[in-house]
Coordinates of C-alpha atoms in Angstrom, one line a residue:
X1 CA -4.3 76.6 62.0
X2 CA -4.7 72.9 61.2
X3 CA -1.6 72.0 63.1
X4 CA -3.1 73.4 66.3
X5 CA -6.2 71.2 66.0
X6 CA -6.5 67.5 66.6
X7 CA -4.3 66.6 69.5
X8 CA -3.8 63.0 70.6
X9 CA -6.9 63.1 72.6
X10 CA -9.0 64.2 69.7
X11 CA -7.9 61.3 67.4
X12 CA -10.5 58.5 67.2
X13 CA -9.4 54.8 66.9
X14 CA -9.8 53.3 63.4
X15 CA -12.5 50.7 63.0
X16 CA -11.8 47.0 62.1
X17 CA -13.1 47.6 58.6
X18 CA -10.6 50.4 58.0
X19 CA -7.6 48.2 58.9
X20 CA -6.4 45.5 56.5
X21 CA -6.4 41.9 57.8
X22 CA -2.9 41.5 56.3
X23 CA -1.5 44.7 57.9
X24 CA 1.1 44.1 60.6
X25 CA -0.2 44.7 64.2
X26 CA 1.0 47.7 66.2
X27 CA 4.3 47.3 67.8
X28 CA 5.9 45.3 65.0
X29 CA 8.9 47.1 63.6
X30 CA 9.8 47.9 60.1
X31 CA 11.9 44.8 59.8
X32 CA 8.8 42.7 59.1
X33 CA 8.6 41.0 55.7
X34 CA 6.6 43.1 53.2
X35 CA 3.6 41.6 51.6
X36 CA 4.1 39.8 48.3
X37 CA 1.2 41.6 46.8
X38 CA 2.9 44.9 47.4
X39 CA 6.4 43.7 46.3
X40 CA 6.1 40.8 43.8
X41 CA 9.2 38.9 43.1
X42 CA 10.3 36.4 40.4
X43 CA 10.0 32.7 41.2
X44 CA 13.5 32.3 39.8
X45 CA 15.0 34.9 42.2
X46 CA 17.4 33.7 44.9
X47 CA 15.5 33.4 48.2
X48 CA 16.3 36.1 50.8
X49 CA 19.1 35.1 53.2
X50 CA 20.7 32.7 50.8
X51 CA 24.1 33.7 49.6
X52 CA 25.4 32.1 46.3
X53 CA 28.5 30.1 46.6
X54 CA 31.4 31.9 44.9
X55 CA 33.4 30.0 42.2
X56 CA 36.3 28.1 43.6
X57 CA 34.7 27.5 47.0
X58 CA 32.2 25.0 48.2
X59 CA 31.9 21.5 49.5
X60 CA 32.0 18.1 48.1
X61 CA 34.4 16.4 45.8
X62 CA 35.2 19.6 43.8
X63 CA 36.2 21.8 46.8
X64 CA 39.7 22.8 47.2
X65 CA 39.9 22.2 50.9
X66 CA 38.2 18.8 50.7
X67 CA 36.7 19.3 54.1
X68 CA 33.3 18.3 53.1
X69 CA 31.7 21.3 54.8
X70 CA 28.0 21.8 54.8
X71 CA 28.0 25.2 53.0
X72 CA 24.8 25.5 51.1
X73 CA 25.1 26.7 47.4
X74 CA 22.4 28.1 45.2
X75 CA 20.9 26.0 42.4
X76 CA 21.0 29.0 40.2
X77 CA 24.7 29.7 40.7
X78 CA 26.8 28.9 37.6
X79 CA 29.0 25.8 38.0
X80 CA 32.6 26.1 39.0
X81 CA 33.8 24.9 35.6
X82 CA 31.7 27.6 33.7
X83 CA 33.5 30.2 31.8
X84 CA 32.9 32.6 29.0
X85 CA 35.1 30.6 26.6
X86 CA 33.2 27.4 27.3
X87 CA 29.8 29.0 26.9
X88 CA 27.6 27.5 24.2
X89 CA 27.0 29.6 21.1
X90 CA 23.8 31.7 20.7
X91 CA 20.8 30.2 19.0
X92 CA 20.8 33.0 16.3
X93 CA 24.1 33.4 14.6
X94 CA 25.7 36.9 14.4
X95 CA 25.0 37.3 10.7
X96 CA 21.4 36.2 11.3
X97 CA 19.3 33.5 9.6
X98 CA 19.1 33.7 5.8
X99 CA 15.7 34.6 4.5
X100 CA 14.1 31.9 2.3
X101 CA 12.3 33.1 -0.8
X102 CA 10.8 30.5 -3.2
X103 CA 10.8 31.5 -6.8
X104 CA 7.3 31.1 -8.2
X105 CA 8.7 30.4 -11.7
X106 CA 9.9 27.0 -10.7
X107 CA 7.6 24.0 -10.9
X108 CA 5.6 23.4 -7.7
X109 CA 7.3 20.0 -7.3
X110 CA 10.7 21.7 -6.8
X111 CA 9.3 24.4 -4.5
X112 CA 7.4 21.9 -2.3
X113 CA 10.3 19.5 -2.3
X114 CA 12.6 22.3 -1.1
X115 CA 10.1 23.1 1.7
X116 CA 9.9 19.5 2.8
X117 CA 13.7 19.3 3.0
X118 CA 13.8 22.4 5.1
X119 CA 13.6 22.6 9.0
X120 CA 10.1 23.5 10.2
X121 CA 11.4 26.7 11.9
X122 CA 12.9 28.0 8.7
X123 CA 10.0 27.5 6.4
X124 CA 8.4 30.7 5.1
X125 CA 4.8 31.5 6.0
X126 CA 2.4 30.3 3.4
X127 CA 0.9 32.6 0.9
X128 CA -2.6 31.3 0.1
X129 CA -3.1 30.9 -3.6
X130 CA -6.8 30.0 -3.4
X131 CA -8.7 32.6 -1.4
X132 CA -10.8 31.0 1.4
X133 CA -14.0 32.3 2.8
X134 CA -14.1 35.1 5.3
X135 CA -14.3 32.5 8.2
X136 CA -11.0 31.0 7.0
X137 CA -10.1 27.7 5.4
X138 CA -12.3 24.7 6.2
X139 CA -9.5 22.7 7.9
X140 CA -11.2 19.2 7.9
X141 CA -12.2 19.5 4.2
X142 CA -8.8 20.7 3.1
X143 CA -7.2 17.8 4.9
X144 CA -9.6 15.3 3.4
X145 CA -9.0 16.7 -0.1
X146 CA -5.3 16.5 0.5
X147 CA -5.5 12.8 1.6
X148 CA -7.7 11.9 -1.4
X149 CA -5.2 13.4 -3.8
X150 CA -2.3 11.7 -2.1
X151 CA -4.2 8.4 -2.2
X152 CA -4.5 8.5 -6.0
X153 CA -0.8 9.4 -6.4
X154 CA 0.4 6.7 -4.1
X155 CA -1.9 4.1 -5.6
X156 CA -0.6 5.0 -9.1
X157 CA 3.0 4.2 -8.1
X158 CA 4.4 7.7 -7.4
X159 CA 7.3 8.0 -5.0
X160 CA 6.8 8.9 -1.4
X161 CA 8.6 12.2 -1.6
X162 CA 6.6 13.3 -4.6
X163 CA 3.3 12.3 -2.8
X164 CA 4.3 14.4 0.2
X165 CA 5.2 17.3 -2.0
X166 CA 1.8 17.2 -3.6
X167 CA 0.0 17.0 -0.3
X168 CA 2.1 19.9 1.1
X169 CA 1.4 22.0 -2.0
X170 CA -2.4 21.6 -1.6
X171 CA -2.5 22.5 2.1
X172 CA -0.3 25.6 1.6
X173 CA -2.3 26.7 -1.4
X174 CA -5.5 26.8 0.8
X175 CA -3.7 28.7 3.5
X176 CA -2.9 26.0 6.1
X177 CA 0.4 26.5 7.9
X178 CA 2.3 24.0 10.1
X179 CA 1.1 21.0 8.1
X180 CA 3.2 17.8 8.2
X181 CA 2.3 15.1 5.6
X182 CA 3.6 11.5 6.2
X183 CA 3.5 8.8 3.6
X184 CA 4.2 5.1 4.1
X185 CA 3.5 2.1 1.8
X186 CA -0.2 1.9 2.4
X187 CA -0.9 4.7 4.9
X188 CA -1.1 8.5 4.5
X189 CA -1.5 10.9 7.3
X190 CA -1.4 14.7 7.7
X191 CA -1.3 16.8 10.8
X192 CA -2.2 20.5 11.1
X193 CA -1.5 22.7 14.1
X194 CA -3.1 26.1 13.9
X195 CA -0.8 27.7 16.4
X196 CA 1.7 26.7 19.1
X197 CA -1.0 26.7 21.8
X198 CA -3.8 24.9 19.8
X199 CA -4.2 21.2 19.6
X200 CA -3.2 19.6 16.3
X201 CA -5.7 18.2 13.9
X202 CA -4.7 14.8 12.4
X203 CA -6.3 12.8 9.6
X204 CA -5.2 9.6 7.9
X205 CA -6.2 7.4 5.0
X206 CA -5.3 3.9 3.9
X207 CA -4.6 2.8 0.3
X208 CA -6.6 -0.4 -0.1
X209 CA -6.0 -1.0 -3.8
X210 CA -3.3 0.0 -6.1
X211 CA -3.4 0.1 -9.9
X212 CA -1.4 1.3 -12.8
X213 CA -3.1 4.1 -14.7
X214 CA -0.7 6.9 -15.8
X215 CA -3.5 8.8 -17.5
X216 CA -5.2 9.2 -14.1
X217 CA -1.9 10.1 -12.5
X218 CA -1.3 12.9 -15.1
X219 CA -4.8 14.2 -14.4
X220 CA -4.1 14.4 -10.6
X221 CA -0.9 16.3 -11.3
X222 CA -2.8 18.8 -13.5
X223 CA -5.3 19.3 -10.7
X224 CA -2.5 20.0 -8.2
X225 CA -0.8 22.3 -10.7
X226 CA -4.1 24.3 -11.1
X227 CA -4.5 24.5 -7.3
X228 CA -1.0 25.9 -6.8
X229 CA -1.4 28.4 -9.7
X230 CA -2.5 32.0 -8.8
X231 CA -4.1 32.6 -12.2
X232 CA -6.5 29.6 -11.8
X233 CA -9.2 29.8 -9.1
X234 CA -10.0 26.3 -7.8
X235 CA -12.4 26.3 -4.8
X236 CA -12.8 23.3 -2.6
X237 CA -16.1 22.3 -4.3
X238 CA -14.4 22.6 -7.7
X239 CA -11.5 20.5 -6.5
X240 CA -13.8 17.8 -5.2
X241 CA -15.8 17.8 -8.4
X242 CA -12.6 17.4 -10.6
X243 CA -11.3 14.7 -8.2
X244 CA -14.6 12.7 -8.6
X245 CA -14.3 13.0 -12.4
X246 CA -10.8 11.6 -12.3
X247 CA -11.9 8.7 -10.2
X248 CA -14.9 7.9 -12.5
X249 CA -13.0 8.2 -15.7
X250 CA -12.5 4.9 -17.5
X251 CA -9.1 3.6 -18.6
X252 CA -8.0 4.9 -22.0
X253 CA -7.5 1.4 -23.4
X254 CA -9.9 -1.6 -23.1
X255 CA -8.9 -5.0 -21.8
X256 CA -8.3 -6.6 -25.2
X257 CA -5.9 -3.8 -26.2
X258 CA -3.9 -4.5 -23.0
X259 CA -3.8 -8.2 -23.7
X260 CA -2.5 -7.4 -27.2
X261 CA 0.0 -5.0 -25.8
X262 CA 1.3 -7.7 -23.4
X263 CA 1.8 -10.0 -26.3
X264 CA 3.6 -7.4 -28.3
X265 CA 5.9 -6.6 -25.4
X266 CA 6.8 -10.3 -25.1
X267 CA 7.3 -10.7 -28.9
X268 CA 9.5 -7.6 -29.1
X269 CA 11.6 -8.8 -26.2
X270 CA 12.1 -12.2 -27.8
X271 CA 13.4 -10.5 -31.0
X272 CA 15.6 -8.3 -28.8
X273 CA 17.4 -11.4 -27.5
X274 CA 17.8 -13.1 -30.9
X275 CA 14.4 -14.4 -32.0
X276 CA 12.9 -14.2 -35.5
X277 CA 9.4 -13.4 -36.7
X278 CA 8.1 -16.9 -35.8
X279 CA 9.6 -16.6 -32.3
X280 CA 7.8 -13.2 -32.1
X281 CA 4.4 -14.8 -32.8
X282 CA 5.0 -17.8 -30.4
X283 CA 6.2 -15.6 -27.5
X284 CA 3.3 -13.2 -28.0
X285 CA 0.8 -16.1 -27.9
X286 CA 2.4 -17.4 -24.7
X287 CA 2.3 -14.0 -23.0
X288 CA -1.3 -13.4 -23.9
X289 CA -2.4 -16.8 -22.6
X290 CA -0.6 -16.1 -19.3
X291 CA -2.3 -12.7 -19.2
X292 CA -5.7 -14.2 -19.6
X293 CA -5.0 -16.8 -16.8
X294 CA -3.9 -14.0 -14.5
X295 CA -7.2 -12.1 -15.2
X296 CA -9.1 -15.3 -14.5
X297 CA -7.4 -15.7 -11.1
X298 CA -7.9 -12.0 -10.3
X299 CA -11.6 -12.3 -11.0
X300 CA -11.8 -15.1 -8.5
X301 CA -10.2 -13.0 -5.8
X302 CA -6.8 -14.8 -5.8
X303 CA -3.8 -12.9 -4.4
X304 CA -1.4 -11.2 -6.8
X305 CA 1.3 -13.7 -5.9
X306 CA -0.6 -16.6 -7.6
X307 CA -1.5 -14.4 -10.5
X308 CA 2.2 -14.0 -11.3
X309 CA 2.7 -17.7 -10.9
X310 CA 0.1 -18.7 -13.5
X311 CA 1.1 -15.9 -15.8
X312 CA 4.7 -17.1 -15.9
X313 CA 3.8 -20.7 -16.7
X314 CA 2.5 -20.5 -20.3
X315 CA 5.6 -19.0 -21.9
X316 CA 7.8 -21.5 -20.1
X317 CA 5.5 -24.4 -21.1
X318 CA 5.6 -23.3 -24.8
X319 CA 9.4 -23.2 -24.7
X320 CA 9.6 -26.6 -23.2
X321 CA 7.1 -28.0 -25.7
X322 CA 9.2 -26.6 -28.6
X323 CA 12.2 -28.3 -27.2
X324 CA 10.5 -31.7 -26.8
X325 CA 9.2 -31.5 -30.4
X326 CA 12.6 -30.6 -31.7
X327 CA 11.2 -27.6 -33.7
X328 CA 13.7 -26.0 -36.0
X329 CA 14.0 -22.3 -36.5
X330 CA 12.6 -21.4 -33.1
X331 CA 14.7 -20.7 -30.0
X332 CA 12.9 -21.8 -26.9
X333 CA 15.1 -19.6 -24.7
X334 CA 13.9 -16.5 -26.6
X335 CA 10.3 -17.5 -26.2
X336 CA 10.7 -17.9 -22.4
X337 CA 12.7 -14.8 -22.0
X338 CA 10.1 -12.7 -23.9
X339 CA 7.5 -13.9 -21.5
X340 CA 9.5 -13.0 -18.5
X341 CA 10.0 -9.4 -19.8
X342 CA 6.3 -8.8 -19.6
X343 CA 6.2 -9.9 -15.9
X344 CA 9.3 -8.4 -14.3
X345 CA 8.2 -5.7 -11.8
X346 CA 10.4 -2.9 -13.1
X347 CA 8.1 -0.1 -12.0
X348 CA 7.9 -1.2 -8.4
X349 CA 11.6 -1.8 -8.3
X350 CA 12.4 1.7 -9.5
X351 CA 9.9 3.2 -7.0
X352 CA 11.3 1.2 -4.1
X353 CA 15.0 2.1 -4.7
X354 CA 14.0 5.8 -5.3
X355 CA 12.2 5.9 -1.9
X356 CA 15.3 4.4 -0.2
X357 CA 17.7 6.8 -1.8
X358 CA 15.5 9.8 -0.8
X359 CA 15.3 8.6 2.9
X360 CA 11.9 6.9 3.0
X361 CA 13.2 3.7 4.3
X362 CA 10.0 2.1 5.6
X363 CA 8.2 2.7 2.3
X364 CA 11.3 1.5 0.4
X365 CA 11.5 -1.7 2.4
X366 CA 7.8 -2.4 1.8
X367 CA 8.1 -1.8 -1.9
X368 CA 11.3 -4.0 -2.3
X369 CA 9.6 -6.7 -0.3
X370 CA 6.7 -6.6 -2.7
X371 CA 9.2 -6.8 -5.6
X372 CA 10.8 -9.9 -3.9
X373 CA 7.4 -11.6 -3.6
X374 CA 6.6 -10.9 -7.3
X375 CA 10.1 -12.2 -8.3
X376 CA 9.6 -15.4 -6.2
X377 CA 6.2 -15.9 -7.9
X378 CA 7.8 -15.7 -11.3
X379 CA 10.6 -18.0 -10.3
X380 CA 8.1 -20.5 -8.9
X381 CA 6.0 -20.6 -12.0
X382 CA 9.0 -20.9 -14.4
X383 CA 10.8 -23.4 -12.2
X384 CA 7.8 -25.7 -12.0
X385 CA 7.6 -25.9 -15.8
X386 CA 11.3 -26.2 -16.3
X387 CA 11.7 -28.9 -13.8
X388 CA 8.8 -30.8 -15.4
X389 CA 10.5 -30.4 -18.8
X390 CA 13.8 -31.6 -17.5
X391 CA 12.2 -34.7 -16.1
X392 CA 10.5 -35.3 -19.5
X393 CA 13.9 -35.1 -21.2
X394 CA 13.8 -31.6 -22.6
X395 CA 17.3 -30.6 -23.7
X396 CA 17.4 -26.9 -22.8
X397 CA 20.7 -25.4 -23.8
X398 CA 22.1 -22.9 -21.2
X399 CA 25.0 -22.0 -23.6
X400 CA 22.6 -20.0 -25.8
X401 CA 23.1 -17.0 -23.6
X402 CA 26.6 -16.6 -25.0
X403 CA 25.4 -16.3 -28.6
X404 CA 26.0 -12.8 -30.0
X405 CA 23.1 -11.0 -31.7
X406 CA 24.6 -8.4 -34.0
X407 CA 21.5 -7.0 -35.5
X408 CA 21.6 -3.3 -34.4
X409 CA 18.8 -2.0 -36.6
X410 CA 16.4 -4.8 -35.8
X411 CA 17.2 -4.6 -32.1
X412 CA 16.7 -0.8 -32.0
X413 CA 13.3 -1.2 -33.7
X414 CA 12.4 -4.1 -31.3
X415 CA 13.4 -2.0 -28.3
X416 CA 11.2 0.8 -29.4
X417 CA 8.3 -1.6 -30.1
X418 CA 8.8 -2.9 -26.6
X419 CA 8.6 0.6 -25.1
X420 CA 5.5 1.3 -27.1
X421 CA 3.7 -1.8 -25.9
X422 CA 4.8 -1.2 -22.3
X423 CA 3.4 2.4 -22.4
X424 CA 0.0 0.9 -23.5
X425 CA 0.1 -1.5 -20.6
X426 CA 0.8 1.4 -18.2
X427 CA -2.4 3.2 -19.5
X428 CA -0.4 6.3 -20.6
X429 CA -1.8 9.3 -22.4
X430 CA -1.4 9.1 -26.1
X431 CA 0.6 12.3 -26.1
X432 CA 3.3 10.7 -24.0
X433 CA 3.7 7.4 -25.9
X434 CA 5.9 8.8 -28.6
X435 CA 8.3 10.5 -26.2
X436 CA 8.7 7.4 -24.0
X437 CA 9.3 5.3 -27.1
X438 CA 12.1 7.5 -28.3
X439 CA 13.5 7.6 -24.8
X440 CA 13.7 3.8 -24.7
X441 CA 15.3 3.6 -28.1
X442 CA 18.0 6.1 -27.1
X443 CA 18.6 4.0 -23.9
X444 CA 19.1 0.8 -25.9
X445 CA 21.5 2.5 -28.4
X446 CA 23.6 3.7 -25.4
X447 CA 23.5 0.2 -23.9
X448 CA 24.4 -1.5 -27.2
X449 CA 27.2 0.9 -27.9
X450 CA 28.8 0.4 -24.5
X451 CA 28.1 -3.3 -23.9
X452 CA 28.4 -4.7 -27.4
X453 CA 30.8 -2.4 -29.2
X454 CA 33.0 -1.0 -26.4
X455 CA 33.0 -4.3 -24.4
X456 CA 32.1 -2.6 -21.1
X457 CA 30.4 -4.5 -18.3
X458 CA 26.7 -5.0 -19.1
X459 CA 25.8 -3.9 -15.5
X460 CA 27.7 -0.6 -15.9
X461 CA 26.2 -0.1 -19.4
X462 CA 22.8 -0.6 -18.0
X463 CA 23.4 1.9 -15.2
X464 CA 24.5 4.6 -17.7
X465 CA 21.6 3.9 -20.0
X466 CA 19.1 4.0 -17.1
X467 CA 20.7 7.3 -16.0
X468 CA 20.0 8.9 -19.4
X469 CA 16.4 7.6 -19.2
X470 CA 16.0 9.3 -15.8
X471 CA 17.6 12.5 -17.1
X472 CA 15.5 12.7 -20.2
X473 CA 12.3 11.7 -18.3
X474 CA 12.9 14.5 -15.8
X475 CA 13.4 17.0 -18.6
X476 CA 10.2 15.8 -20.3
X477 CA 8.2 16.1 -17.0
X478 CA 9.5 19.6 -16.4
X479 CA 8.4 20.6 -19.9
X480 CA 4.9 19.1 -19.4
X481 CA 4.6 20.1 -15.6
X482 CA 3.6 16.5 -14.8
X483 CA 5.0 13.4 -13.2
X484 CA 8.2 11.8 -14.6
X485 CA 7.0 8.2 -14.3
X486 CA 5.2 8.2 -17.7
X487 CA 8.4 9.2 -19.4
X488 CA 10.7 6.7 -17.4
X489 CA 8.9 3.5 -16.6
X490 CA 8.3 2.2 -20.1
X491 CA 11.7 3.4 -21.3
X492 CA 13.5 1.0 -19.0
X493 CA 11.7 -2.0 -20.5
X494 CA 14.5 -3.1 -22.9
X495 CA 17.0 -2.9 -20.0
X496 CA 15.3 -5.4 -17.7
X497 CA 17.3 -8.5 -17.0
X498 CA 15.0 -11.1 -18.6
X499 CA 17.6 -13.4 -20.1
X500 CA 19.8 -13.4 -17.0
X501 CA 16.7 -14.3 -15.0
X502 CA 15.8 -17.2 -17.3
X503 CA 19.2 -18.7 -17.5
X504 CA 19.6 -18.5 -13.7
X505 CA 16.4 -20.4 -13.3
X506 CA 17.4 -22.9 -15.9
X507 CA 20.7 -23.5 -14.0
X508 CA 18.7 -24.1 -10.8
X509 CA 16.3 -26.5 -12.5
X510 CA 19.2 -28.5 -14.0
X511 CA 20.8 -28.8 -10.5
X512 CA 23.7 -26.5 -11.4
X513 CA 23.4 -24.1 -8.5
X514 CA 26.7 -22.3 -9.0
X515 CA 25.9 -21.2 -12.5
X516 CA 22.3 -20.5 -11.7
X517 CA 23.0 -18.4 -8.7
X518 CA 25.6 -16.5 -10.5
X519 CA 23.2 -15.6 -13.3
X520 CA 20.5 -14.7 -10.8
X521 CA 23.0 -12.4 -9.0
X522 CA 23.7 -10.7 -12.3
X523 CA 20.0 -10.2 -12.8
X524 CA 19.7 -8.6 -9.3
X525 CA 22.7 -6.4 -10.0
X526 CA 21.3 -5.3 -13.3
X527 CA 17.9 -4.5 -11.7
X528 CA 19.6 -2.4 -9.0
X529 CA 21.7 -0.6 -11.6
X530 CA 18.5 0.3 -13.5
X531 CA 16.9 1.7 -10.4
X532 CA 19.9 3.6 -9.1
X533 CA 20.7 4.9 -12.6
X534 CA 17.1 6.3 -13.1
X535 CA 17.2 8.0 -9.7
X536 CA 20.7 9.4 -10.3
X537 CA 19.7 10.8 -13.7
X538 CA 16.7 12.6 -12.1
X539 CA 18.9 14.1 -9.4
X540 CA 21.5 15.2 -12.0
X541 CA 18.8 17.1 -13.9
X542 CA 18.0 19.0 -10.6
X543 CA 21.6 19.5 -9.9
X544 CA 22.3 21.7 -12.9
X545 CA 18.9 23.5 -12.9
X546 CA 17.8 26.5 -10.8
X547 CA 16.3 25.1 -7.6
X548 CA 14.3 27.4 -5.2
X549 CA 16.3 28.1 -2.1
X550 CA 17.7 30.7 0.2
X551 CA 18.8 34.1 -1.0
X552 CA 22.4 34.3 -1.8
X553 CA 22.8 31.0 -3.6
X554 CA 22.5 28.6 -0.7
X555 CA 23.2 25.0 -1.4
X556 CA 20.4 22.6 -2.2
X557 CA 19.4 20.6 0.9
X558 CA 19.9 16.9 0.9
X559 CA 17.1 14.5 1.0
X560 CA 16.1 13.6 4.5
X561 CA 19.4 12.4 5.8
X562 CA 23.1 13.6 5.6
X563 CA 25.9 11.2 6.7
X564 CA 23.5 9.2 8.8
X565 CA 22.5 11.9 11.3

């Protein structure tokens, strides 16, 4: 039997190799602490021998006895004031988080804008539209392409939110998740984090030069639309090639056509404020002379501030000269006002206010500061000439602003001619010129009916007319799947406060500060009414249309901020 063999004398002692160095020596009882390797514990477990302090007992200021005992409590014990009723709510609500599904029938601008206004944790995973290589998307090249597209859009005057939406659309179409584009006045950056444990990849690009070419802007929008469309295959090489063609393309109108368009804009504006055919010719000549001087300064590398100063001087000088020569049949105020219409920075003003209303306050502040500098340049050029004319004895009549101009047919035609010339100056596509001209004519009809016929405040009438411009411009852009700027910017031309600006400057030149500042305040209020009206009209168009969002008809998210927090 095995039990009968192997007595105590037959058992051999174990060698040192057979005994673990961490085994307890002989004679140590079972009360010894077991090895952590055999019995692993959590680092958040309460240490052995430490008893948690029960609620309602303890030491310190919160104890009932107030004895200040040295009883030790656990750091992991719940506080004495903790209770089930005071517990914070769970991160996930009981009904769950609604699933977000973006309708592919909506324009990519609406889909990407909805994504940007959504918390990062709630954004759906991207569905790559353009199929990358087997190795995955080339992250540096996709980011570089995105920045180049954003640069062209921002340089063309597009709003910051629309630029971010376009950049976001490009990255998602090529399969990059967790991308965050950021746009300021002259700087674009984008960050991509492959996963929560990988380092982010960040790239940036600076906009060195800005110009107005809505034909190039429309071409960039078509490129983004093709990239975001499943039926059109646009590889990275193809996108780079098309982007290079967009950059190399010449402007649709030569320089002499732009100069004639500037003269036509000033002439139409002079007729709009009461001028005749002779005033049209004189105002056009002054505006074209100012445009050529501005081109001369630009060729010499002078800053844009001085270009606006010299461009504002010829129309004012011609008006003062007509006053000194006592020319009959020509209104000097109409000549000067027409020249100012061609210089007022309405495009930058609308873009600045739009960025502010959508929550991009840094970009909005920079754009509005640029508008202020341009306005100061115009004021400086006109004031220099007006002050010189007053010293020479020119009798400029500030009461001409109160003269009524009841020529509705002529003024409607003049407003449409102004919009047509403005569209040429903005280098718009020929297919959009007719639409923006009609949009401007409708805006002037609404303004005239409210301000002249109904006797409503001109500022309120301007806001309503600008709202319709924004509404119709947004509808046109949805129909064409392009930017709304080509259908809006030129249409607000007849609403710009040219006459209020001139008479305000005249009051300052004649040392009548109260009247001058009041007129300038009216000009500023009118300009803000235009910008806010255009933005409100665009938002109203989105309010009554189907916008991509959560299943179940969730409300459309606000832009960036809600009630300040």
